């Protein structure tokens, strides 16, 4: 196994990596820097777009461009012009709430959570939303403090989602045909791992790989919730993970620069890393169908 730093943009809060199989490129966001980056491993170039507010997560669209989860809802980004347009806004809401981590299911829906942005007195005022191809946004769960880590089992029957404040990774039954969720239960806790559950992805064998922020590690969980493997990272604040590369056997890991939290700088903090030789392969990420 080998861990290397990727020669791309440094982030204040690197999050939301998405590997696009068609382009063979890695997209990721700097939440606080308000930027979406596209890294081309073959040519080594990074292209960037700037948003008017913090970016919680992104998804690529079937018709081109991207979705951006901004604080008050979901917007579209035109890659050519850089134009950003509202697509789905939930309406009247608590101004403390902002949209955070999200991913696309294998029917092309964008599933995205919201978060209480007040980290000193965080309340369970966030929710989980499903945005269908017709741009209709539906609330599918509530009572969330800090939303993170949405991903699905290879058979699409289990949806994973975390409330980071509670150190809790939850599993739900998932109906891919309708997008409905049910039977929420505790999948695993990260309290004994020294950090909070952050971004996650699932490999083709059903292992769920997660960045443990504050814990300086990436952890692979078995489908039953037991730990399969722990990978120690060279930074304390890994933030999210995504399989990529031509064979989907490289694990990209974004991270947070600790100076954004008022801490001392650390070598590599805020950079993106790639892990080779894990012996695992990911599943192609779908694009949003709308």
XYZ file of N, CA and C in Angstrom:
870
model
N 0.840 -1.197 0.000
C 0.000 0.000 0.000
C 0.878 1.252 0.000
N 0.441 2.259 -0.727
C 1.197 3.504 -0.845
C 0.240 4.691 -0.773
N 0.590 5.704 0.033
C -0.196 6.935 0.142
C 0.637 8.086 -0.404
N 0.080 8.809 -1.373
C 0.795 9.918 -1.998
C -0.081 11.159 -2.014
N 0.566 12.317 -2.023
C -0.157 13.573 -2.164
C -0.429 13.835 -3.638
N -1.642 14.229 -3.961
C -2.017 14.549 -5.336
C -1.621 15.995 -5.625
N -1.002 16.210 -6.774
C -0.546 17.562 -7.135
C -1.701 18.356 -7.744
N -2.574 18.791 -6.855
C -3.709 19.609 -7.277
C -3.931 20.695 -6.239
N -5.069 21.366 -6.277
C -5.304 22.532 -5.434
C -5.349 22.188 -3.943
N -4.722 23.011 -3.144
C -4.868 22.949 -1.691
C -6.236 23.519 -1.323
N -6.877 22.936 -0.314
C -8.189 23.393 0.135
C -8.155 23.803 1.600
N -9.044 24.692 1.965
C -9.282 24.957 3.378
C -10.093 23.809 3.970
N -11.177 23.454 3.290
C -11.990 22.293 3.689
C -12.255 21.477 2.430
N -11.382 20.512 2.158
C -11.536 19.661 0.974
C -12.584 18.588 1.225
N -13.585 18.526 0.372
C -14.715 17.610 0.585
C -15.309 17.151 -0.751
N -16.294 16.257 -0.656
C -17.159 15.887 -1.761
C -16.509 15.357 -3.013
N -15.461 14.497 -2.932
C -14.850 14.017 -4.175
C -15.805 13.150 -4.990
N -15.783 13.354 -6.288
C -16.565 12.551 -7.236
C -15.652 12.177 -8.393
N -15.484 10.881 -8.635
C -14.711 10.436 -9.796
C -15.673 10.180 -10.942
N -15.421 10.835 -12.063
C -16.277 10.642 -13.234
C -15.607 9.669 -14.191
N -16.229 8.520 -14.387
C -15.661 7.466 -15.226
C -15.543 7.930 -16.673
N -16.552 8.642 -17.175
C -16.543 9.070 -18.577
C -15.372 10.002 -18.864
N -15.080 10.920 -17.959
C -14.007 11.896 -18.163
C -12.678 11.443 -17.591
N -12.704 10.395 -16.742
C -11.495 9.969 -16.025
C -10.876 11.161 -15.294
N -11.732 11.828 -14.519
C -11.321 13.024 -13.795
C -11.931 13.024 -12.408
N -11.258 13.714 -11.493
C -11.725 13.828 -10.117
C -12.237 15.241 -9.870
N -13.486 15.335 -9.422
C -14.066 16.593 -8.980
C -14.079 16.597 -7.450
N -13.796 17.750 -6.851
C -13.889 17.880 -5.401
C -14.105 19.344 -5.061
N -14.558 19.611 -3.842
C -14.885 20.985 -3.472
C -14.025 21.454 -2.308
N -13.822 22.761 -2.261
C -13.309 23.436 -1.084
C -14.503 24.180 -0.503
N -15.076 23.621 0.561
C -16.310 24.185 1.105
C -16.135 25.651 1.470
N -15.155 25.944 2.299
C -14.949 27.308 2.777
C -14.354 28.193 1.690
N -13.510 27.621 0.835
C -12.951 28.379 -0.273
C -13.936 28.662 -1.385
N -15.128 28.039 -1.310
C -16.227 28.273 -2.259
C -15.835 27.925 -3.694
N -15.090 26.836 -3.828
C -14.651 26.447 -5.161
C -14.921 24.971 -5.443
N -15.213 24.710 -6.704
C -15.268 23.353 -7.242
C -14.045 23.166 -8.113
N -13.315 22.076 -7.893
C -12.113 21.788 -8.662
C -12.307 20.511 -9.486
N -11.703 20.502 -10.667
C -11.657 19.305 -11.512
C -10.197 18.988 -11.800
N -9.776 17.807 -11.350
C -8.384 17.395 -11.530
C -8.302 16.311 -12.595
N -7.437 16.519 -13.578
C -7.204 15.565 -14.662
C -5.890 14.840 -14.382
N -5.936 13.610 -13.879
C -4.688 12.917 -13.540
C -3.771 12.687 -14.733
N -4.346 12.497 -15.912
C -3.531 12.224 -17.090
C -2.695 13.435 -17.478
N -3.328 14.600 -17.559
C -2.608 15.808 -17.949
C -2.049 16.592 -16.774
N -2.567 16.318 -15.579
C -2.089 16.999 -14.386
C -2.708 18.361 -14.145
N -3.653 18.776 -15.002
C -4.239 20.117 -14.877
C -5.425 20.112 -13.922
N -5.621 21.241 -13.240
C -6.793 21.443 -12.386
C -7.551 22.661 -12.878
N -8.847 22.495 -13.105
C -9.734 23.587 -13.498
C -10.640 23.902 -12.322
N -10.937 25.182 -12.090
C -11.706 25.571 -10.912
C -12.843 26.521 -11.281
N -13.925 26.413 -10.504
C -15.068 27.320 -10.605
C -15.369 27.857 -9.216
N -15.804 29.110 -9.132
C -16.077 29.750 -7.851
C -17.575 29.951 -7.668
N -18.054 29.636 -6.473
C -19.470 29.789 -6.136
C -19.661 31.021 -5.248
N -20.893 31.521 -5.153
C -21.147 32.720 -4.341
C -21.257 32.431 -2.847
N -21.236 31.159 -2.470
C -21.378 30.783 -1.065
C -20.683 29.450 -0.845
N -20.630 29.004 0.409
C -19.983 27.720 0.699
C -20.700 26.599 -0.051
N -19.921 25.611 -0.490
C -20.445 24.478 -1.266
C -20.438 23.251 -0.377
N -21.602 22.688 -0.094
C -21.672 21.501 0.745
C -21.265 20.241 0.020
N -21.681 20.114 -1.241
C -21.364 18.941 -2.054
C -21.732 19.237 -3.494
N -21.344 18.317 -4.389
C -21.661 18.484 -5.808
C -22.070 17.149 -6.406
N -22.702 17.224 -7.558
C -22.977 16.039 -8.367
C -22.890 16.448 -9.825
N -22.440 15.572 -10.667
C -22.427 15.837 -12.099
C -23.791 15.506 -12.692
N -24.128 16.190 -13.797
C -25.437 16.008 -14.439
C -25.295 15.245 -15.751
N -26.319 14.453 -16.051
C -26.331 13.701 -17.308
C -26.213 14.630 -18.507
N -26.860 15.782 -18.438
C -26.870 16.701 -19.567
C -25.707 17.672 -19.587
N -24.769 17.514 -18.654
C -23.621 18.410 -18.591
C -23.721 19.379 -17.427
N -22.586 19.844 -16.978
C -22.560 20.732 -15.830
C -22.698 19.951 -14.534
N -23.021 20.678 -13.474
C -23.050 20.067 -12.148
C -24.170 20.638 -11.303
N -24.507 19.901 -10.246
C -25.331 20.417 -9.166
C -24.407 20.901 -8.062
N -24.775 21.992 -7.427
C -24.080 22.488 -6.252
C -25.062 22.567 -5.100
N -24.715 21.959 -3.967
C -25.500 22.138 -2.755
C -24.950 23.365 -2.036
N -25.635 24.492 -2.174
C -25.268 25.729 -1.506
C -26.096 25.840 -0.213
N -25.834 26.821 0.646
C -26.503 26.824 1.953
C -28.014 26.711 1.916
N -28.670 27.368 0.949
C -30.134 27.418 0.961
C -30.805 26.475 -0.016
N -30.044 25.639 -0.720
C -30.669 24.716 -1.656
C -29.714 24.236 -2.724
N -30.293 23.659 -3.776
C -29.497 23.057 -4.844
C -29.555 23.947 -6.084
N -28.379 24.181 -6.658
C -28.217 25.047 -7.827
C -27.540 24.253 -8.947
N -27.633 24.773 -10.156
C -26.900 24.197 -11.281
C -25.709 25.086 -11.619
N -24.648 24.444 -12.087
C -23.460 25.161 -12.551
C -23.212 24.797 -14.005
N -23.110 25.813 -14.850
C -22.741 25.629 -16.243
C -21.219 25.718 -16.335
N -20.576 24.635 -16.742
C -19.117 24.618 -16.764
C -18.533 25.629 -17.749
N -19.216 25.858 -18.862
C -18.685 26.756 -19.892
C -18.729 28.223 -19.467
N -19.865 28.650 -18.934
C -20.039 30.058 -18.591
C -19.715 30.362 -17.135
N -19.753 29.312 -16.300
C -19.599 29.527 -14.865
C -20.872 30.002 -14.196
N -21.957 30.088 -14.974
C -23.227 30.562 -14.432
C -23.838 29.592 -13.431
N -24.399 30.141 -12.351
C -25.005 29.340 -11.291
C -26.461 29.761 -11.143
N -27.384 28.778 -11.206
C -28.817 29.049 -11.257
C -29.552 28.191 -10.232
N -30.522 28.736 -9.487
C -31.288 27.918 -8.546
C -32.050 26.806 -9.258
N -32.059 25.625 -8.676
C -32.811 24.494 -9.221
C -33.897 24.035 -8.264
N -33.551 23.888 -6.984
C -34.520 23.406 -5.993
C -34.181 24.033 -4.643
N -35.074 24.893 -4.161
C -34.891 25.554 -2.874
C -36.042 25.130 -1.959
N -35.758 24.751 -0.721
C -36.822 24.239 0.143
C -37.755 25.294 0.700
N -37.492 26.566 0.450
C -38.385 27.614 0.934
C -37.992 28.112 2.312
N -38.985 28.539 3.089
C -38.728 29.130 4.405
C -38.004 28.110 5.283
N -36.917 28.563 5.914
C -36.125 27.654 6.733
C -35.375 28.452 7.794
N -34.865 27.737 8.772
C -34.023 28.352 9.795
C -32.715 28.804 9.142
N -32.319 30.077 9.317
C -31.099 30.564 8.650
C -29.825 29.859 9.122
N -29.892 29.136 10.239
C -28.720 28.384 10.697
C -28.473 27.141 9.843
N -29.491 26.691 9.137
C -29.385 25.439 8.391
C -28.672 25.685 7.062
N -27.754 24.784 6.711
C -27.155 24.827 5.382
C -27.008 23.409 4.853
N -27.066 23.291 3.532
C -26.944 21.984 2.901
C -25.490 21.508 2.957
N -25.323 20.196 3.083
C -23.994 19.639 3.274
C -23.781 18.473 2.302
N -23.380 17.318 2.792
C -22.950 16.218 1.943
C -24.105 15.625 1.139
N -23.815 15.231 -0.103
C -24.837 14.627 -0.947
C -24.219 13.731 -2.005
N -25.016 12.776 -2.507
C -24.577 11.893 -3.590
C -25.784 11.486 -4.425
N -25.499 10.921 -5.584
C -26.549 10.496 -6.519
C -26.762 8.999 -6.396
N -28.037 8.571 -6.292
C -28.316 7.133 -6.267
C -28.314 6.579 -7.693
N -28.481 5.282 -7.836
C -28.314 4.640 -9.143
C -29.565 4.729 -10.012
N -30.533 5.540 -9.594
C -31.638 5.948 -10.449
C -31.535 7.425 -10.814
N -30.434 8.062 -10.419
C -30.201 9.446 -10.810
C -30.785 10.493 -9.893
N -31.231 10.111 -8.685
C -31.690 11.099 -7.713
C -30.494 11.659 -6.946
N -30.591 12.908 -6.529
C -29.567 13.515 -5.678
C -30.080 13.486 -4.250
N -29.389 12.765 -3.383
C -29.750 12.663 -1.978
C -28.778 13.532 -1.191
N -29.307 14.521 -0.481
C -28.450 15.517 0.171
C -29.004 15.846 1.553
N -28.100 16.015 2.501
C -28.511 16.351 3.856
C -28.246 17.798 4.196
N -28.960 18.302 5.194
C -28.697 19.646 5.702
C -28.210 19.556 7.145
N -27.611 20.658 7.597
C -26.820 20.675 8.823
C -27.065 21.958 9.590
N -27.004 21.897 10.913
C -26.969 23.115 11.714
C -25.555 23.689 11.622
N -25.426 24.884 11.092
C -24.109 25.478 10.882
C -23.504 26.055 12.163
N -24.284 26.110 13.240
C -23.775 26.599 14.524
C -23.074 25.441 15.242
N -21.746 25.419 15.174
C -20.995 24.297 15.721
C -20.779 24.415 17.229
N -21.167 25.545 17.837
C -21.032 25.699 19.278
C -22.281 25.243 20.028
N -23.405 25.262 19.361
C -24.669 24.829 19.975
C -25.487 24.101 18.909
N -24.947 22.990 18.439
C -25.541 22.289 17.298
C -26.815 21.557 17.702
N -27.879 21.830 16.962
C -29.188 21.244 17.254
C -29.627 20.310 16.123
N -30.538 19.370 16.399
C -30.993 18.426 15.371
C -32.048 19.033 14.451
N -31.655 20.096 13.746
C -32.614 20.809 12.889
C -32.370 20.523 11.404
N -31.399 19.667 11.104
C -31.141 19.304 9.720
C -32.091 18.218 9.237
N -32.070 17.999 7.939
C -32.951 16.999 7.326
C -32.220 16.312 6.185
N -32.831 15.271 5.683
C -32.318 14.539 4.527
C -33.329 14.691 3.400
N -32.834 15.086 2.217
C -33.698 15.377 1.080
C -33.377 14.469 -0.099
N -34.409 14.214 -0.895
C -34.253 13.502 -2.157
C -34.718 14.428 -3.281
N -33.823 14.684 -4.230
C -34.145 15.533 -5.380
C -34.260 14.646 -6.608
N -35.492 14.520 -7.156
C -35.680 13.612 -8.284
C -35.367 14.298 -9.615
N -35.496 13.543 -10.696
C -35.125 14.047 -12.014
C -36.025 15.180 -12.483
N -37.215 15.304 -11.877
C -38.140 16.381 -12.226
C -37.914 17.622 -11.371
N -36.834 17.602 -10.592
C -36.425 18.732 -9.759
C -37.349 18.937 -8.562
N -38.066 17.889 -8.183
C -38.915 17.938 -6.992
C -38.096 17.461 -5.792
N -38.076 18.292 -4.744
C -37.302 17.972 -3.544
C -38.243 17.496 -2.445
N -37.932 16.323 -1.867
C -38.765 15.712 -0.847
C -37.941 15.447 0.404
N -38.481 15.757 1.569
C -37.828 15.428 2.835
C -38.052 13.953 3.126
N -36.955 13.217 3.378
C -37.097 11.787 3.663
C -36.638 11.418 5.072
N -36.012 12.327 5.801
C -35.713 12.120 7.213
C -35.428 13.468 7.857
N -35.582 13.526 9.189
C -35.378 14.768 9.932
C -34.596 14.479 11.214
N -34.363 15.538 11.996
C -33.706 15.375 13.285
C -32.219 15.146 13.204
N -31.558 15.766 12.217
C -30.133 15.546 11.970
C -29.337 16.765 12.441
N -28.220 16.521 13.128
C -27.339 17.596 13.564
C -26.381 18.005 12.436
N -25.485 17.076 12.063
C -24.485 17.327 11.022
C -24.527 16.157 10.049
N -24.987 16.406 8.837
C -25.195 15.343 7.859
C -23.908 15.035 7.100
N -23.632 13.753 6.912
C -22.417 13.338 6.220
C -22.541 11.906 5.680
N -21.684 11.615 4.704
C -21.421 10.240 4.283
C -22.507 9.459 3.589
N -23.382 10.056 2.765
C -24.385 9.238 2.083
C -23.736 8.301 1.056
N -24.159 7.045 1.048
C -23.708 6.077 0.035
C -24.591 4.836 0.124
N -24.481 3.964 -0.877
C -25.365 2.808 -0.998
C -24.576 1.513 -1.121
N -25.174 0.438 -0.645
C -24.605 -0.890 -0.851
C -24.650 -1.239 -2.334
N -23.821 -2.185 -2.781
C -23.812 -2.529 -4.208
C -25.159 -3.011 -4.749
N -25.984 -3.631 -3.902
C -27.288 -4.113 -4.373
C -28.377 -3.055 -4.227
N -28.011 -1.847 -3.804
C -28.918 -0.700 -3.669
C -29.977 -0.867 -2.580
N -29.885 -1.893 -1.778
C -30.921 -2.150 -0.773
C -30.643 -1.473 0.564
N -29.401 -1.002 0.761
C -29.047 -0.341 2.009
C -28.453 1.030 1.728
N -28.956 2.020 2.428
C -28.454 3.391 2.340
C -27.755 3.715 3.650
N -26.539 4.271 3.544
C -25.772 4.666 4.720
C -25.741 6.187 4.818
N -25.852 6.683 6.044
C -25.869 8.126 6.258
C -25.469 8.397 7.702
N -24.659 9.424 7.931
C -24.121 9.682 9.267
C -24.603 11.001 9.852
N -24.741 11.003 11.179
C -24.874 12.242 11.939
C -23.564 12.398 12.698
N -22.710 13.270 12.206
C -21.351 13.358 12.736
C -21.315 13.775 14.200
N -22.233 14.635 14.627
C -22.219 15.082 16.010
C -22.401 13.905 16.968
N -23.169 12.914 16.554
C -23.456 11.753 17.395
C -22.439 10.629 17.217
N -21.431 10.843 16.352
C -20.471 9.790 16.002
C -21.194 8.555 15.461
N -22.345 8.757 14.834
C -23.205 7.642 14.459
C -23.321 7.494 12.945
N -23.062 6.282 12.461
C -23.341 5.919 11.077
C -24.626 5.109 11.092
N -25.604 5.546 10.331
C -26.882 4.840 10.280
C -27.024 4.072 8.968
N -27.787 3.011 9.021
C -28.188 2.277 7.822
C -29.704 2.321 7.720
N -30.187 2.390 6.489
C -31.621 2.380 6.219
C -31.897 1.321 5.152
N -33.102 0.789 5.150
C -33.565 0.041 3.989
C -33.855 1.060 2.888
N -33.441 0.737 1.656
C -33.611 1.683 0.551
C -34.374 1.028 -0.587
N -35.401 1.713 -1.065
C -36.182 1.255 -2.213
C -35.735 2.066 -3.424
N -34.913 1.462 -4.278
C -34.364 2.200 -5.410
C -35.453 2.645 -6.376
N -36.523 1.873 -6.500
C -37.585 2.217 -7.444
C -38.289 3.511 -7.056
N -38.491 3.725 -5.738
C -39.254 4.881 -5.285
C -38.394 5.934 -4.581
N -37.209 5.544 -4.130
C -36.364 6.448 -3.355
C -36.745 6.526 -1.892
N -37.660 5.661 -1.456
C -38.104 5.682 -0.059
C -37.076 5.000 0.848
N -36.962 5.507 2.092
C -36.099 4.888 3.084
C -36.943 4.434 4.270
N -36.437 3.432 4.994
C -37.165 2.902 6.140
C -36.191 2.179 7.063
N -36.667 1.892 8.286
C -35.929 1.054 9.230
C -34.539 1.607 9.541
N -34.491 2.865 9.934
C -33.215 3.456 10.335
C -32.670 2.741 11.581
N -31.394 2.381 11.533
C -30.755 1.731 12.676
C -29.284 2.123 12.724
N -28.672 1.938 13.902
C -27.260 2.254 14.053
C -26.428 1.181 13.350
N -25.594 1.620 12.417
C -24.706 0.717 11.688
C -23.372 0.580 12.420
N -22.807 1.713 12.831
C -21.538 1.694 13.554
C -21.351 3.038 14.248
N -20.533 3.035 15.305
C -20.138 4.259 15.994
C -18.644 4.480 15.793
N -18.251 5.749 15.702
C -16.829 6.063 15.525
C -16.192 6.603 16.805
N -16.878 6.508 17.928
C -16.340 7.071 19.177
C -15.004 6.447 19.555
N -14.844 5.151 19.313
C -13.594 4.478 19.670
C -12.509 4.658 18.613
N -12.834 5.370 17.527
C -11.862 5.585 16.445
C -11.195 6.949 16.535
N -11.541 7.726 17.543
C -10.866 8.993 17.773
C -11.351 10.145 16.928
N -12.474 9.978 16.220
C -12.949 11.056 15.369
C -14.395 10.865 14.968
N -14.849 11.733 14.074
C -16.252 11.723 13.649
C -16.399 11.102 12.265
N -17.558 10.514 11.969
C -17.794 9.976 10.633
C -17.963 11.108 9.631
N -17.224 11.022 8.533
C -17.304 12.077 7.512
C -17.656 11.423 6.174
N -17.037 11.848 5.075
C -17.415 11.339 3.761
C -17.124 9.862 3.598
N -17.955 9.182 2.786
C -17.852 7.729 2.647
C -18.207 7.282 1.242
N -17.770 6.066 0.915
C -18.135 5.417 -0.338
C -18.135 3.910 -0.113
N -18.725 3.168 -1.036
C -18.821 1.710 -0.907
C -18.121 1.057 -2.090
N -17.347 -0.006 -1.831
C -16.682 -0.710 -2.919
C -17.568 -1.831 -3.450
N -17.118 -2.479 -4.517
C -17.968 -3.474 -5.181
C -18.170 -4.730 -4.349
N -17.350 -4.927 -3.306
C -17.527 -6.062 -2.410
C -18.416 -5.727 -1.218
N -18.893 -4.490 -1.148
C -19.803 -4.100 -0.084
C -19.158 -3.483 1.131
N -17.826 -3.303 1.121
C -17.176 -2.600 2.221
C -17.459 -1.102 2.124
N -17.789 -0.509 3.253
C -18.022 0.932 3.284
C -16.767 1.613 3.832
N -16.136 2.457 2.992
C -14.905 3.160 3.330
C -15.252 4.571 3.769
N -14.726 4.987 4.911
C -15.095 6.279 5.486
C -13.876 7.032 5.999
N -13.858 8.349 5.776
C -12.865 9.222 6.383
C -13.288 9.506 7.820
N -12.381 9.286 8.767
C -12.653 9.578 10.168
C -11.947 10.897 10.499
N -12.694 11.976 10.400
C -12.138 13.306 10.641
C -11.803 13.463 12.127
N -10.679 14.045 12.413
C -10.074 14.149 13.742
C -9.349 12.860 14.143
N -9.618 11.771 13.447
C -9.030 10.495 13.816
C -7.829 10.090 12.997
N -7.483 10.884 11.960
C -6.295 10.633 11.137
C -6.314 9.255 10.483
N -7.498 8.829 10.056
C -7.570 7.496 9.458
C -8.739 7.368 8.501
N -8.627 6.366 7.633
C -9.733 5.899 6.792
C -10.061 4.493 7.263
N -11.335 4.204 7.446
C -11.756 2.905 7.971
C -12.702 2.232 6.988
N -12.496 0.938 6.772
C -13.412 0.134 5.962
C -14.271 -0.712 6.896
N -15.585 -0.586 6.758
C -16.537 -1.349 7.558
C -17.150 -2.463 6.715
N -17.318 -3.628 7.323
C -18.047 -4.708 6.667
C -19.530 -4.382 6.620
N -20.312 -5.086 5.776
C -21.752 -4.800 5.687
C -22.493 -4.938 7.007
N -21.956 -5.712 7.943
C -22.600 -5.845 9.241
C -22.193 -4.783 10.242
N -21.230 -3.913 9.864
C -20.809 -2.826 10.739
C -19.473 -3.044 11.427
N -18.938 -4.256 11.381
C -17.629 -4.513 11.994
C -16.524 -3.892 11.150
N -15.410 -3.583 11.790
C -14.284 -2.972 11.092
C -13.487 -4.048 10.357
N -13.254 -3.827 9.076
C -12.456 -4.718 8.252
C -11.005 -4.272 8.208
N -10.814 -2.928 8.129
C -9.456 -2.431 7.929
C -9.355 -0.978 8.362
N -8.196 -0.596 8.888
C -7.912 0.787 9.246
C -6.651 1.219 8.510
N -6.740 2.357 7.833
C -5.595 2.928 7.124
C -5.234 4.236 7.801
N -4.056 4.307 8.377
C -3.600 5.539 9.012
C -3.197 6.556 7.947
N -3.679 7.798 8.113
C -3.413 8.863 7.162
C -2.345 9.815 7.697
N -1.644 10.506 6.810
C -0.598 11.448 7.252
C -1.137 12.793 7.712
N -2.465 12.955 7.760
C -3.082 14.195 8.228
C -4.163 13.855 9.249
N -4.442 14.796 10.138
C -5.378 14.530 11.232
C -6.836 14.677 10.833
N -7.093 15.412 9.737
C -8.476 15.742 9.380
C -8.846 15.263 7.977
N -8.736 13.951 7.698
C -9.269 13.464 6.419
C -10.771 13.704 6.400
N -11.306 14.066 5.238
C -12.697 14.526 5.200
C -13.621 13.682 4.336
N -13.104 13.104 3.251
C -13.977 12.296 2.400
C -13.137 11.395 1.510
N -13.799 10.396 0.927
C -13.109 9.382 0.127
C -13.901 9.072 -1.134
N -13.176 8.634 -2.175
C -13.812 8.246 -3.435
C -12.854 7.382 -4.235
N -13.353 6.240 -4.726
C -12.538 5.408 -5.601
C -12.483 6.018 -6.997
N -11.292 5.935 -7.613
C -11.117 6.460 -8.949
C -9.998 5.743 -9.663
N -9.570 6.327 -10.775
C -8.572 5.693 -11.619
C -9.227 4.826 -12.677
N -8.440 4.418 -13.665
C -8.973 3.645 -14.788
C -9.638 2.353 -14.334
N -9.143 1.745 -13.251
C -9.710 0.497 -12.742
C -10.503 0.689 -11.457
N -10.742 1.922 -11.087
C -11.453 2.258 -9.847
C -10.820 1.593 -8.628
N -9.491 1.492 -8.651
C -8.785 0.846 -7.540
C -7.886 1.806 -6.773
N -8.033 3.103 -7.029
C -7.308 4.128 -6.281
C -8.300 4.833 -5.362
N -7.939 5.008 -4.099
C -8.837 5.702 -3.179
C -8.320 7.119 -2.956
N -9.078 8.099 -3.449
C -8.742 9.506 -3.236
C -9.319 9.959 -1.892
N -8.524 10.736 -1.156
C -8.922 11.199 0.177
C -8.693 12.702 0.261
N -9.744 13.470 0.456
C -9.610 14.907 0.658
C -9.411 15.188 2.145
N -8.926 16.400 2.461
C -8.662 16.711 3.863
C -8.907 18.183 4.157
N -8.898 18.499 5.451
C -9.144 19.850 5.950
C -7.830 20.441 6.465
N -7.594 21.705 6.148
C -6.453 22.432 6.694
C -6.796 22.839 8.129
N -6.056 22.368 9.137
C -6.427 22.677 10.527
C -6.378 24.158 10.862
N -5.697 24.971 10.052
C -5.654 26.409 10.352
C -7.028 27.048 10.213
N -7.918 26.431 9.422
C -9.264 26.987 9.271
C -10.045 26.856 10.580
N -9.588 25.955 11.459
C -10.205 25.757 12.774
C -9.427 26.473 13.879
N -8.478 27.309 13.469
C -7.689 28.039 14.436
C -6.573 27.234 15.064
N -6.207 26.114 14.432
C -5.147 25.261 14.950
C -3.850 25.493 14.186
N -2.799 24.866 14.665
C -1.508 24.973 13.988
C -1.543 24.257 12.649
N -0.783 24.776 11.689
C -0.700 24.132 10.375
C -0.016 22.771 10.511
N -0.377 21.843 9.610
C 0.300 20.553 9.563
C 0.654 20.239 8.119
N 1.730 19.535 7.928
C 2.173 19.186 6.588
C 1.107 18.335 5.900
N 0.619 18.798 4.774
C -0.386 18.049 4.023
C -1.815 18.403 4.352
N -2.045 19.143 5.429
C -3.413 19.499 5.780
C -4.084 20.319 4.698
N -5.253 19.894 4.244
C -5.970 20.581 3.171
C -5.650 20.063 1.789
N -4.725 19.103 1.708
C -4.387 18.521 0.416
C -5.192 17.240 0.168
N -5.182 16.805 -1.082
C -5.831 15.557 -1.476
C -4.764 14.482 -1.611
N -5.102 13.281 -1.151
C -4.181 12.156 -1.199
C -4.782 11.022 -2.022
N -3.926 10.117 -2.483
C -4.391 8.923 -3.186
C -3.718 7.706 -2.558
N -4.528 6.681 -2.294
C -4.031 5.438 -1.706
C -4.050 4.361 -2.785
N -2.885 3.776 -3.031
C -2.753 2.692 -4.005
C -2.538 1.366 -3.278
N -2.959 0.277 -3.917
C -2.657 -1.053 -3.413
C -3.562 -1.545 -2.303
N -4.771 -1.026 -2.218
C -5.701 -1.481 -1.191
C -6.303 -2.846 -1.507
N -6.288 -3.218 -2.782
C -6.940 -4.471 -3.170
C -8.450 -4.362 -3.236
N -8.974 -3.138 -3.286
C -10.418 -2.893 -3.384
C -10.701 -2.103 -4.647
N -11.915 -2.261 -5.158
C -12.327 -1.525 -6.352
C -13.697 -0.905 -6.112
N -13.851 0.325 -6.571
C -15.090 1.035 -6.368
C -16.148 0.726 -7.418
N -17.245 1.449 -7.309
C -18.386 1.328 -8.218
C -18.551 2.673 -8.929
N -18.768 2.683 -10.249
C -18.915 3.980 -10.943
C -19.990 4.849 -10.328
N -19.666 6.127 -10.164
C -20.643 7.076 -9.617
C -21.634 7.496 -10.704
N -22.936 7.405 -10.412
C -23.933 7.861 -11.389
C -24.011 9.374 -11.443
N -24.604 9.868 -12.518
C -24.844 11.312 -12.647
C -26.310 11.601 -12.350
N -26.571 12.846 -11.934
C -27.947 13.276 -11.673
C -28.721 13.280 -12.990
N -29.921 12.709 -12.957
C -30.693 12.486 -14.177
C -31.458 13.709 -14.650
N -31.565 14.740 -13.821
C -32.387 15.899 -14.199
C -31.613 17.011 -14.875
